[in-house]
PDB file of C-alpha atoms in Angstrom:
ATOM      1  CA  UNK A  16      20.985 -11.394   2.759  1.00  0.00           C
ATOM      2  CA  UNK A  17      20.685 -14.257   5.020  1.00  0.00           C
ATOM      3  CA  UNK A  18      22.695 -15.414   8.187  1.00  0.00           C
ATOM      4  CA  UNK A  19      24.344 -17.636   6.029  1.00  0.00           C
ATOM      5  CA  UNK A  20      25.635 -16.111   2.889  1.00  0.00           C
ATOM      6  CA  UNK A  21      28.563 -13.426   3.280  1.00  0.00           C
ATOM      7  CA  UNK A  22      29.775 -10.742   0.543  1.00  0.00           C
ATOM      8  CA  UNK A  23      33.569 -12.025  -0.455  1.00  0.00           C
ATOM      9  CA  UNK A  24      34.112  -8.971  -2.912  1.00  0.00           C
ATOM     10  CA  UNK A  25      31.572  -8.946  -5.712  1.00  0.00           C
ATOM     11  CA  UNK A  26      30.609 -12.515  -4.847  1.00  0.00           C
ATOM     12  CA  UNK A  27      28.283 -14.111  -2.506  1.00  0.00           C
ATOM     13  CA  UNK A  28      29.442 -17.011  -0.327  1.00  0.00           C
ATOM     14  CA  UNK A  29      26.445 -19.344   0.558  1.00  0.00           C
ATOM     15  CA  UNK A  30      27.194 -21.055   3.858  1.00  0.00           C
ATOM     16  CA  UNK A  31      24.086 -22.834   4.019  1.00  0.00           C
ATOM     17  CA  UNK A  32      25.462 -26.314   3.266  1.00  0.00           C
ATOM     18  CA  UNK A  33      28.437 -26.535   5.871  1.00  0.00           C
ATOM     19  CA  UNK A  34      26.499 -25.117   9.364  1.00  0.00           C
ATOM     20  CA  UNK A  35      28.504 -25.065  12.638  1.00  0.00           C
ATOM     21  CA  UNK A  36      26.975 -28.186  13.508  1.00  0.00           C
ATOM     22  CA  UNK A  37      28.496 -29.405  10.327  1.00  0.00           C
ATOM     23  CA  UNK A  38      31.622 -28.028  11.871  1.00  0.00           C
ATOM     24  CA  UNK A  39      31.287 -29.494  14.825  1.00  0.00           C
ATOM     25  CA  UNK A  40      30.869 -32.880  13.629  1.00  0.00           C
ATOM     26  CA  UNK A  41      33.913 -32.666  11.296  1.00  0.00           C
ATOM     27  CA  UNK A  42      35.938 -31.522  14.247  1.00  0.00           C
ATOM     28  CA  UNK A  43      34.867 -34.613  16.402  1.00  0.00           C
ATOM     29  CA  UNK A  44      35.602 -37.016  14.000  1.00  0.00           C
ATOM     30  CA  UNK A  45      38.801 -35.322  13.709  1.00  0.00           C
ATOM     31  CA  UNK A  46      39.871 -35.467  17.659  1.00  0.00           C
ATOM     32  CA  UNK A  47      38.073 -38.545  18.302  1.00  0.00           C
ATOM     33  CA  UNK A  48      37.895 -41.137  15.306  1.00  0.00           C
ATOM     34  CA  UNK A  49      39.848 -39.927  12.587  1.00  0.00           C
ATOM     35  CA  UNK A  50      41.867 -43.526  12.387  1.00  0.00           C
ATOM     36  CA  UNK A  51      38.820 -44.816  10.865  1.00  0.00           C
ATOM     37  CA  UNK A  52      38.341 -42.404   7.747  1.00  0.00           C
ATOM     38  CA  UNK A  53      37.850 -44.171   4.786  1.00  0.00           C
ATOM     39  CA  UNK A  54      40.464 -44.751   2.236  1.00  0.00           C
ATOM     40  CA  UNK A  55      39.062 -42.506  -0.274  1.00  0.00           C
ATOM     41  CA  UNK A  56      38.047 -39.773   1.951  1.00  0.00           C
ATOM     42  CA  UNK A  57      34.639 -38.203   3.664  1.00  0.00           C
ATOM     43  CA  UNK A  58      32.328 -35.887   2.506  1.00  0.00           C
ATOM     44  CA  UNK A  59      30.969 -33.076   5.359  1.00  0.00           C
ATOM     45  CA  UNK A  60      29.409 -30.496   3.428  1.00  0.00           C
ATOM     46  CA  UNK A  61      29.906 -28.178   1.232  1.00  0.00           C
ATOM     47  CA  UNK A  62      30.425 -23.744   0.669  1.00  0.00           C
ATOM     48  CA  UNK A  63      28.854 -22.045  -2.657  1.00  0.00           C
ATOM     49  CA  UNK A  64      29.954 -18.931  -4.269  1.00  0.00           C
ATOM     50  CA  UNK A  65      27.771 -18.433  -7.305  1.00  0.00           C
ATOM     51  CA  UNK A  66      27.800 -21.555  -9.657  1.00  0.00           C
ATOM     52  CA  UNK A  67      31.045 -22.842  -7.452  1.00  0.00           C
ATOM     53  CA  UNK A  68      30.186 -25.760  -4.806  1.00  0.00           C
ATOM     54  CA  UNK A  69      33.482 -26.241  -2.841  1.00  0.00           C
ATOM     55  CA  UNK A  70      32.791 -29.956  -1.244  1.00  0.00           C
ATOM     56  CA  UNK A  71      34.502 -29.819   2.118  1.00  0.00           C
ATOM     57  CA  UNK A  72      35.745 -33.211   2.906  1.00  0.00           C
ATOM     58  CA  UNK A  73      38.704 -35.162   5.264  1.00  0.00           C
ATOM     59  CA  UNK A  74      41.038 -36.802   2.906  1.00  0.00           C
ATOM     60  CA  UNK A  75      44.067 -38.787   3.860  1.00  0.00           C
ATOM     61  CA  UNK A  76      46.942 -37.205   1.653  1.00  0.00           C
ATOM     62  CA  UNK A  77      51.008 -37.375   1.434  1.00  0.00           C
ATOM     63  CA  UNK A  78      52.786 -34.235   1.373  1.00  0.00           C
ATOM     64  CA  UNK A  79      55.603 -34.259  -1.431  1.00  0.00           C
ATOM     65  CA  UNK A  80      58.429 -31.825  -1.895  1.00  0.00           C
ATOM     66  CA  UNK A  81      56.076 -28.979  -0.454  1.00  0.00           C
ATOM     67  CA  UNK A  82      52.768 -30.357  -1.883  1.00  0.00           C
ATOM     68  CA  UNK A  83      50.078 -32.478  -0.873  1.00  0.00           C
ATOM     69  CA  UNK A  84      49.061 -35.485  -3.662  1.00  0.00           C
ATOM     70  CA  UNK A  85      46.819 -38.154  -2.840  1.00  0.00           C
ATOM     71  CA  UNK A  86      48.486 -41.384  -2.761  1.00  0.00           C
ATOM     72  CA  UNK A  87      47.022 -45.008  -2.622  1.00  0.00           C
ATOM     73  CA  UNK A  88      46.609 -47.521   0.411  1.00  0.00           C
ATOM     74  CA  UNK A  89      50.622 -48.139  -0.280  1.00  0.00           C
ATOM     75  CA  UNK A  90      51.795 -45.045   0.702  1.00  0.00           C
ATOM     76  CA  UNK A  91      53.993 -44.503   3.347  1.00  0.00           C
ATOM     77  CA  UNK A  92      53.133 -41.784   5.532  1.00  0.00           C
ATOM     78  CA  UNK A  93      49.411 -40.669   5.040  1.00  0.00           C
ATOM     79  CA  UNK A  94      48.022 -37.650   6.841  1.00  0.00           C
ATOM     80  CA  UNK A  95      44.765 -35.890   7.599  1.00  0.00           C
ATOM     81  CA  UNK A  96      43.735 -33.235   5.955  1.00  0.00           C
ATOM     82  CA  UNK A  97      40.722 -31.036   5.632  1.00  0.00           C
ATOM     83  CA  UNK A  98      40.119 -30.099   1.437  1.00  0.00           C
ATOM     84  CA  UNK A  99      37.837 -28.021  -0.300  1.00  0.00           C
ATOM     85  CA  UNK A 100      37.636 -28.636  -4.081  1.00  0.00           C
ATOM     86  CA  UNK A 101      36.123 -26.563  -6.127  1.00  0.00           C
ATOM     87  CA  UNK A 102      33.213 -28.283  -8.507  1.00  0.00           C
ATOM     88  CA  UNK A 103      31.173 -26.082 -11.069  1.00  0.00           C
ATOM     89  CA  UNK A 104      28.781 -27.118 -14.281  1.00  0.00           C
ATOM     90  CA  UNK A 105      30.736 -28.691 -17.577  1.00  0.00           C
ATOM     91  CA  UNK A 106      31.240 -26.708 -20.441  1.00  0.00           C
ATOM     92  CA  UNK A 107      29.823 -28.712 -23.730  1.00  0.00           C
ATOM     93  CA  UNK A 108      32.944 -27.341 -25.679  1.00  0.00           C
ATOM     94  CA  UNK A 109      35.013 -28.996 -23.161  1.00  0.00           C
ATOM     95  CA  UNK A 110      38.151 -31.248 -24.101  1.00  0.00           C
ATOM     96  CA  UNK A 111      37.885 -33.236 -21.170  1.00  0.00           C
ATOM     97  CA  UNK A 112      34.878 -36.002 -20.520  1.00  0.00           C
ATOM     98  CA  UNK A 113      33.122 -33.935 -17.438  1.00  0.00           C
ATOM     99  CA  UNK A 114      32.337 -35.706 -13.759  1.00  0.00           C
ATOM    100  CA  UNK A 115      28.870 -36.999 -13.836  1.00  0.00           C
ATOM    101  CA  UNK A 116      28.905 -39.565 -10.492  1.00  0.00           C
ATOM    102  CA  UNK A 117      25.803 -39.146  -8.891  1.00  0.00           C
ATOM    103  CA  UNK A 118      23.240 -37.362 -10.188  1.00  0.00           C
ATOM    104  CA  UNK A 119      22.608 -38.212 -14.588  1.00  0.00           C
ATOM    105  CA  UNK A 120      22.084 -35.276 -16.538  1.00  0.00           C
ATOM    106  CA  UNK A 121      24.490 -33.058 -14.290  1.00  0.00           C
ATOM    107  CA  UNK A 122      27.288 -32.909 -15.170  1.00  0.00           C
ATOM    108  CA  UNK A 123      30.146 -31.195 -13.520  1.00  0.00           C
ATOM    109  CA  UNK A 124      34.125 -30.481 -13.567  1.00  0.00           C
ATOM    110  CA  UNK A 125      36.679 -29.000 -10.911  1.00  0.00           C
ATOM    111  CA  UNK A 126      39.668 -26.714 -11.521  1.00  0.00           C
ATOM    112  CA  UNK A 127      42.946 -28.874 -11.216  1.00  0.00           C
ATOM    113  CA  UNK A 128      45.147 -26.658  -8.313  1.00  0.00           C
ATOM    114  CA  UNK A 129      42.288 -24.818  -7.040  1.00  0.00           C
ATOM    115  CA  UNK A 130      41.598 -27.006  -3.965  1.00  0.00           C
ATOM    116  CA  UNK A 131      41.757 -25.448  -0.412  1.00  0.00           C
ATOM    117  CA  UNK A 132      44.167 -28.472   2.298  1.00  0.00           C
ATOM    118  CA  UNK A 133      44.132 -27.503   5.491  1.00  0.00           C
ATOM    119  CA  UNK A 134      46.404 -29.769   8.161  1.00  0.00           C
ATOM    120  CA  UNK A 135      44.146 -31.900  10.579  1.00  0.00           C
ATOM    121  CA  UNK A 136      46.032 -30.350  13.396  1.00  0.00           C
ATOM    122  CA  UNK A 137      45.467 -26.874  12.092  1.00  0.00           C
ATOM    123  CA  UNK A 138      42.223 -27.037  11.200  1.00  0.00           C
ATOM    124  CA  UNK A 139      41.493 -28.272  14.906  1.00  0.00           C
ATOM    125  CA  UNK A 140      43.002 -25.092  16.429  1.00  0.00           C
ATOM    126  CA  UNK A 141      39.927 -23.191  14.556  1.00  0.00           C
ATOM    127  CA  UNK A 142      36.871 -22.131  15.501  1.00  0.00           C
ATOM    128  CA  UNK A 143      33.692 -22.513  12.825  1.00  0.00           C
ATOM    129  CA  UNK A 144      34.374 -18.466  12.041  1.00  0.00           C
ATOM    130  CA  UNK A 145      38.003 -18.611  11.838  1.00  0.00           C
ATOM    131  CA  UNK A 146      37.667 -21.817   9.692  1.00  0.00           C
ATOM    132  CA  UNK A 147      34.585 -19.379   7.507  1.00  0.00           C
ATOM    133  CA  UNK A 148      36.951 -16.492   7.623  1.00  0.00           C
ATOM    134  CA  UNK A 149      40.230 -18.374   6.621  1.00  0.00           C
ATOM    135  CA  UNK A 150      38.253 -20.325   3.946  1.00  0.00           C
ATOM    136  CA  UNK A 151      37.229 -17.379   2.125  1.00  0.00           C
ATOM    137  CA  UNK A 152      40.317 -15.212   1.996  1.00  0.00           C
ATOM    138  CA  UNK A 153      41.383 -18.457   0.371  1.00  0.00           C
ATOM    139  CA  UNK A 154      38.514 -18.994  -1.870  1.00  0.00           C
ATOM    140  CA  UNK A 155      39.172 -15.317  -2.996  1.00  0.00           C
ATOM    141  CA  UNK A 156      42.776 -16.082  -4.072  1.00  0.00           C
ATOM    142  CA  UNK A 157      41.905 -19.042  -5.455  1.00  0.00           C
ATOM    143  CA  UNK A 158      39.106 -17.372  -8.011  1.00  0.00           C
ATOM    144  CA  UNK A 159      41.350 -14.827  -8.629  1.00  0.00           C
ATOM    145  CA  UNK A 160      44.013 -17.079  -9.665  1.00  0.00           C
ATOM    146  CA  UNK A 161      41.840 -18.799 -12.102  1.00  0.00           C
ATOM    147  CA  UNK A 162      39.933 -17.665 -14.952  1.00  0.00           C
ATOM    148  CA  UNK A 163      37.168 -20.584 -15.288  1.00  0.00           C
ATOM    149  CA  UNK A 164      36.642 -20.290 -11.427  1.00  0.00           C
ATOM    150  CA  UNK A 165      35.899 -15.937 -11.907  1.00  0.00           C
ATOM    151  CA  UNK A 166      33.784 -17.253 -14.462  1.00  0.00           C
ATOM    152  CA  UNK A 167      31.710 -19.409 -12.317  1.00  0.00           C
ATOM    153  CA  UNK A 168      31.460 -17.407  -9.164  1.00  0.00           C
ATOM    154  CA  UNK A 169      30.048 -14.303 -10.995  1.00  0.00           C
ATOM    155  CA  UNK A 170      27.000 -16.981 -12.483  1.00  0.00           C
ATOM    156  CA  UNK A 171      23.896 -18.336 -10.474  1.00  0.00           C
ATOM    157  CA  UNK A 172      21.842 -20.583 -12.477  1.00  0.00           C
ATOM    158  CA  UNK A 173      20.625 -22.662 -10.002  1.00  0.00           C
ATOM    159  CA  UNK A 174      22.642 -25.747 -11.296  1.00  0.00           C
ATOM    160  CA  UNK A 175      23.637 -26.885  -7.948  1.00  0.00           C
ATOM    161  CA  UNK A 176      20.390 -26.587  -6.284  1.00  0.00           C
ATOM    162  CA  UNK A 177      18.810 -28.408  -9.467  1.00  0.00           C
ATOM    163  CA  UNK A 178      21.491 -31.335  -8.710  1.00  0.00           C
ATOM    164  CA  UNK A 179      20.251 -31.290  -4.774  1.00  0.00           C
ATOM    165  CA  UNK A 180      16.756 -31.650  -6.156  1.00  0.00           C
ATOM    166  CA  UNK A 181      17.810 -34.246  -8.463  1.00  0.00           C
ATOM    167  CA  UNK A 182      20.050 -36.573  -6.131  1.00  0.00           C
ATOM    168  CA  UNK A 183      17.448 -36.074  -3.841  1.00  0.00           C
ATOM    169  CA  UNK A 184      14.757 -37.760  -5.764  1.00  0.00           C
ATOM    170  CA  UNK A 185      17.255 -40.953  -6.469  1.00  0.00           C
ATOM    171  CA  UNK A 186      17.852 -41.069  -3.225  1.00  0.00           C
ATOM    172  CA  UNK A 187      14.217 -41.623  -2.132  1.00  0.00           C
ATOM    173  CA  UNK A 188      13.602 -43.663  -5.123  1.00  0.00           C
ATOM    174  CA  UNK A 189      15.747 -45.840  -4.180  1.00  0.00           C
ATOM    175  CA  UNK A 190      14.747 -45.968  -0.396  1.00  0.00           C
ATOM    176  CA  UNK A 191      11.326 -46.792  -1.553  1.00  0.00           C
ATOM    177  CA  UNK A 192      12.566 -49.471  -3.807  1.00  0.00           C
ATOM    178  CA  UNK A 193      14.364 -51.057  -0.603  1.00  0.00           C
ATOM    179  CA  UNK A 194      10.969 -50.781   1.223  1.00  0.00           C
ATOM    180  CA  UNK A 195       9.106 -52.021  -1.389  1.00  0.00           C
ATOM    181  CA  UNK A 196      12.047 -55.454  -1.477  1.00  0.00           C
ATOM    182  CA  UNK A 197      11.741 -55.504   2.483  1.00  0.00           C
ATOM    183  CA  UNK A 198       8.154 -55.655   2.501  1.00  0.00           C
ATOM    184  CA  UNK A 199       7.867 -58.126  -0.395  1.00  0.00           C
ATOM    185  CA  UNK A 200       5.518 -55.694  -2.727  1.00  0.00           C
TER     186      UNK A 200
END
C-alpha cells in the first residue's frame, strides 16, 4: 500500500489527489486571501475511497438554524468553509438526470447530506494529518450513514481515473487549439 492510501475499515482511502502541498496551499489562501474566493467556490483537490471522489473545495456558505446552506451573492452573512462532497458514477436506473459538467460520457451524482463543512477558522487550527485523520473518521460516518455511498466505497472500477484521463485529453485539446489560434495555423 502506498504512502498515500490509508485502510479506513474495509475501505481504502486514496490520498493521492489532496498532498500536503495541496494542504498547504488551501491553508494560505485561507489566512492570506480568502476575501477573494469566488462566488461559487474553489476547487483544491480531492480524497478517494473506492469509486467515491470527495472534491475538497472552499465554499462561502450561511449557517441556518444549525446548518450550513449555500446562499446566493444576496445573502447576508457569508462564511468560509472548507467542504468535501462526495461524487461517485450515475446509476442508469436513476430518477434523477446525473452531473455530467466536464468530462462527456462520465457521468456522475453526489449523495444529498453526505458532504463533510469544516469552519475556515477550524480548519486553520489543523495540521495536514489532523485534517487526514478528522476527514476520515468523518468519511466513515458518513458511508455508514448512507447506503449508495457503502455501495460505492466497496467498488473500484477505475471510473474516476478514466474521467482524469478523459478531462485530461480536453484539456490539452483545447490548449493546442489556443496555440494553433495564437499562431495563426
Amino acid at each position: 500500500m502506498s504512502q498515500t492510501v490509508k485502510k479506513l475499515g474495509k475501505y481504502d482511502v486514496d490520498w493521492q489527489h489532496f498532498s500536503l502541498q495541496d494542504f498547504l496551499e488551501l491553508r494560505w489562501r485561507l489566512l492570506h486571501d480568502y476575501d477573494a474566493v469566488l462566488p461559487g467556490g474553489e476547487y483544491f483537490g480531492q480524497v478517494r475511497c473506492g469509486d467515491i471522489c470527495y472534491d475538497i473545495q472552499i465554499e462561502w456558505l450561511e449557517a441556518e438554524g444549525g446548518e450550513i446552506a449555500a446562499k446566493d451573492s444576496e445573502a447576508p452573512e457569508l462564511e468560509l468553509f472548507v467542504t468535501m462532497s462526495p461524487f461517485f458514477p450515475h446509476e442508469k436506473e436513476a430518477v434523477n438526470a446525473p452531473y455530467e459538467e466536464l468530462v462527456p460520457g462520465m457521468p456522475y451524482d453526489t449523495q444529498r447530506g453526505a458532504s463533510l463543512v469544516y469552519a475556515r477558522h477550524a480548519f486553520l487550527q489543523m495540521g495536514y494529518e489532523d485534517f487526514q485523520h478528522l476527514a476520515e473518521q468523518d468519511m466513515a460516518g458518513k458511508i455508514a450513514a448512507f447506503p449508495r455511498l457503502q455501495q460505492e466505497a466497496a467498488k473500484m472500477t477505475g471510473f474516476w481515473d478514466r474521467h482524469d484521463a478523459i478531462l485530461c485529453r480536453l484539456r490539452q485539446e483545447e490548449e493546442e487549439k489556443g496555440e494553433r489560434e495564437d499562431t495563426g495555423e
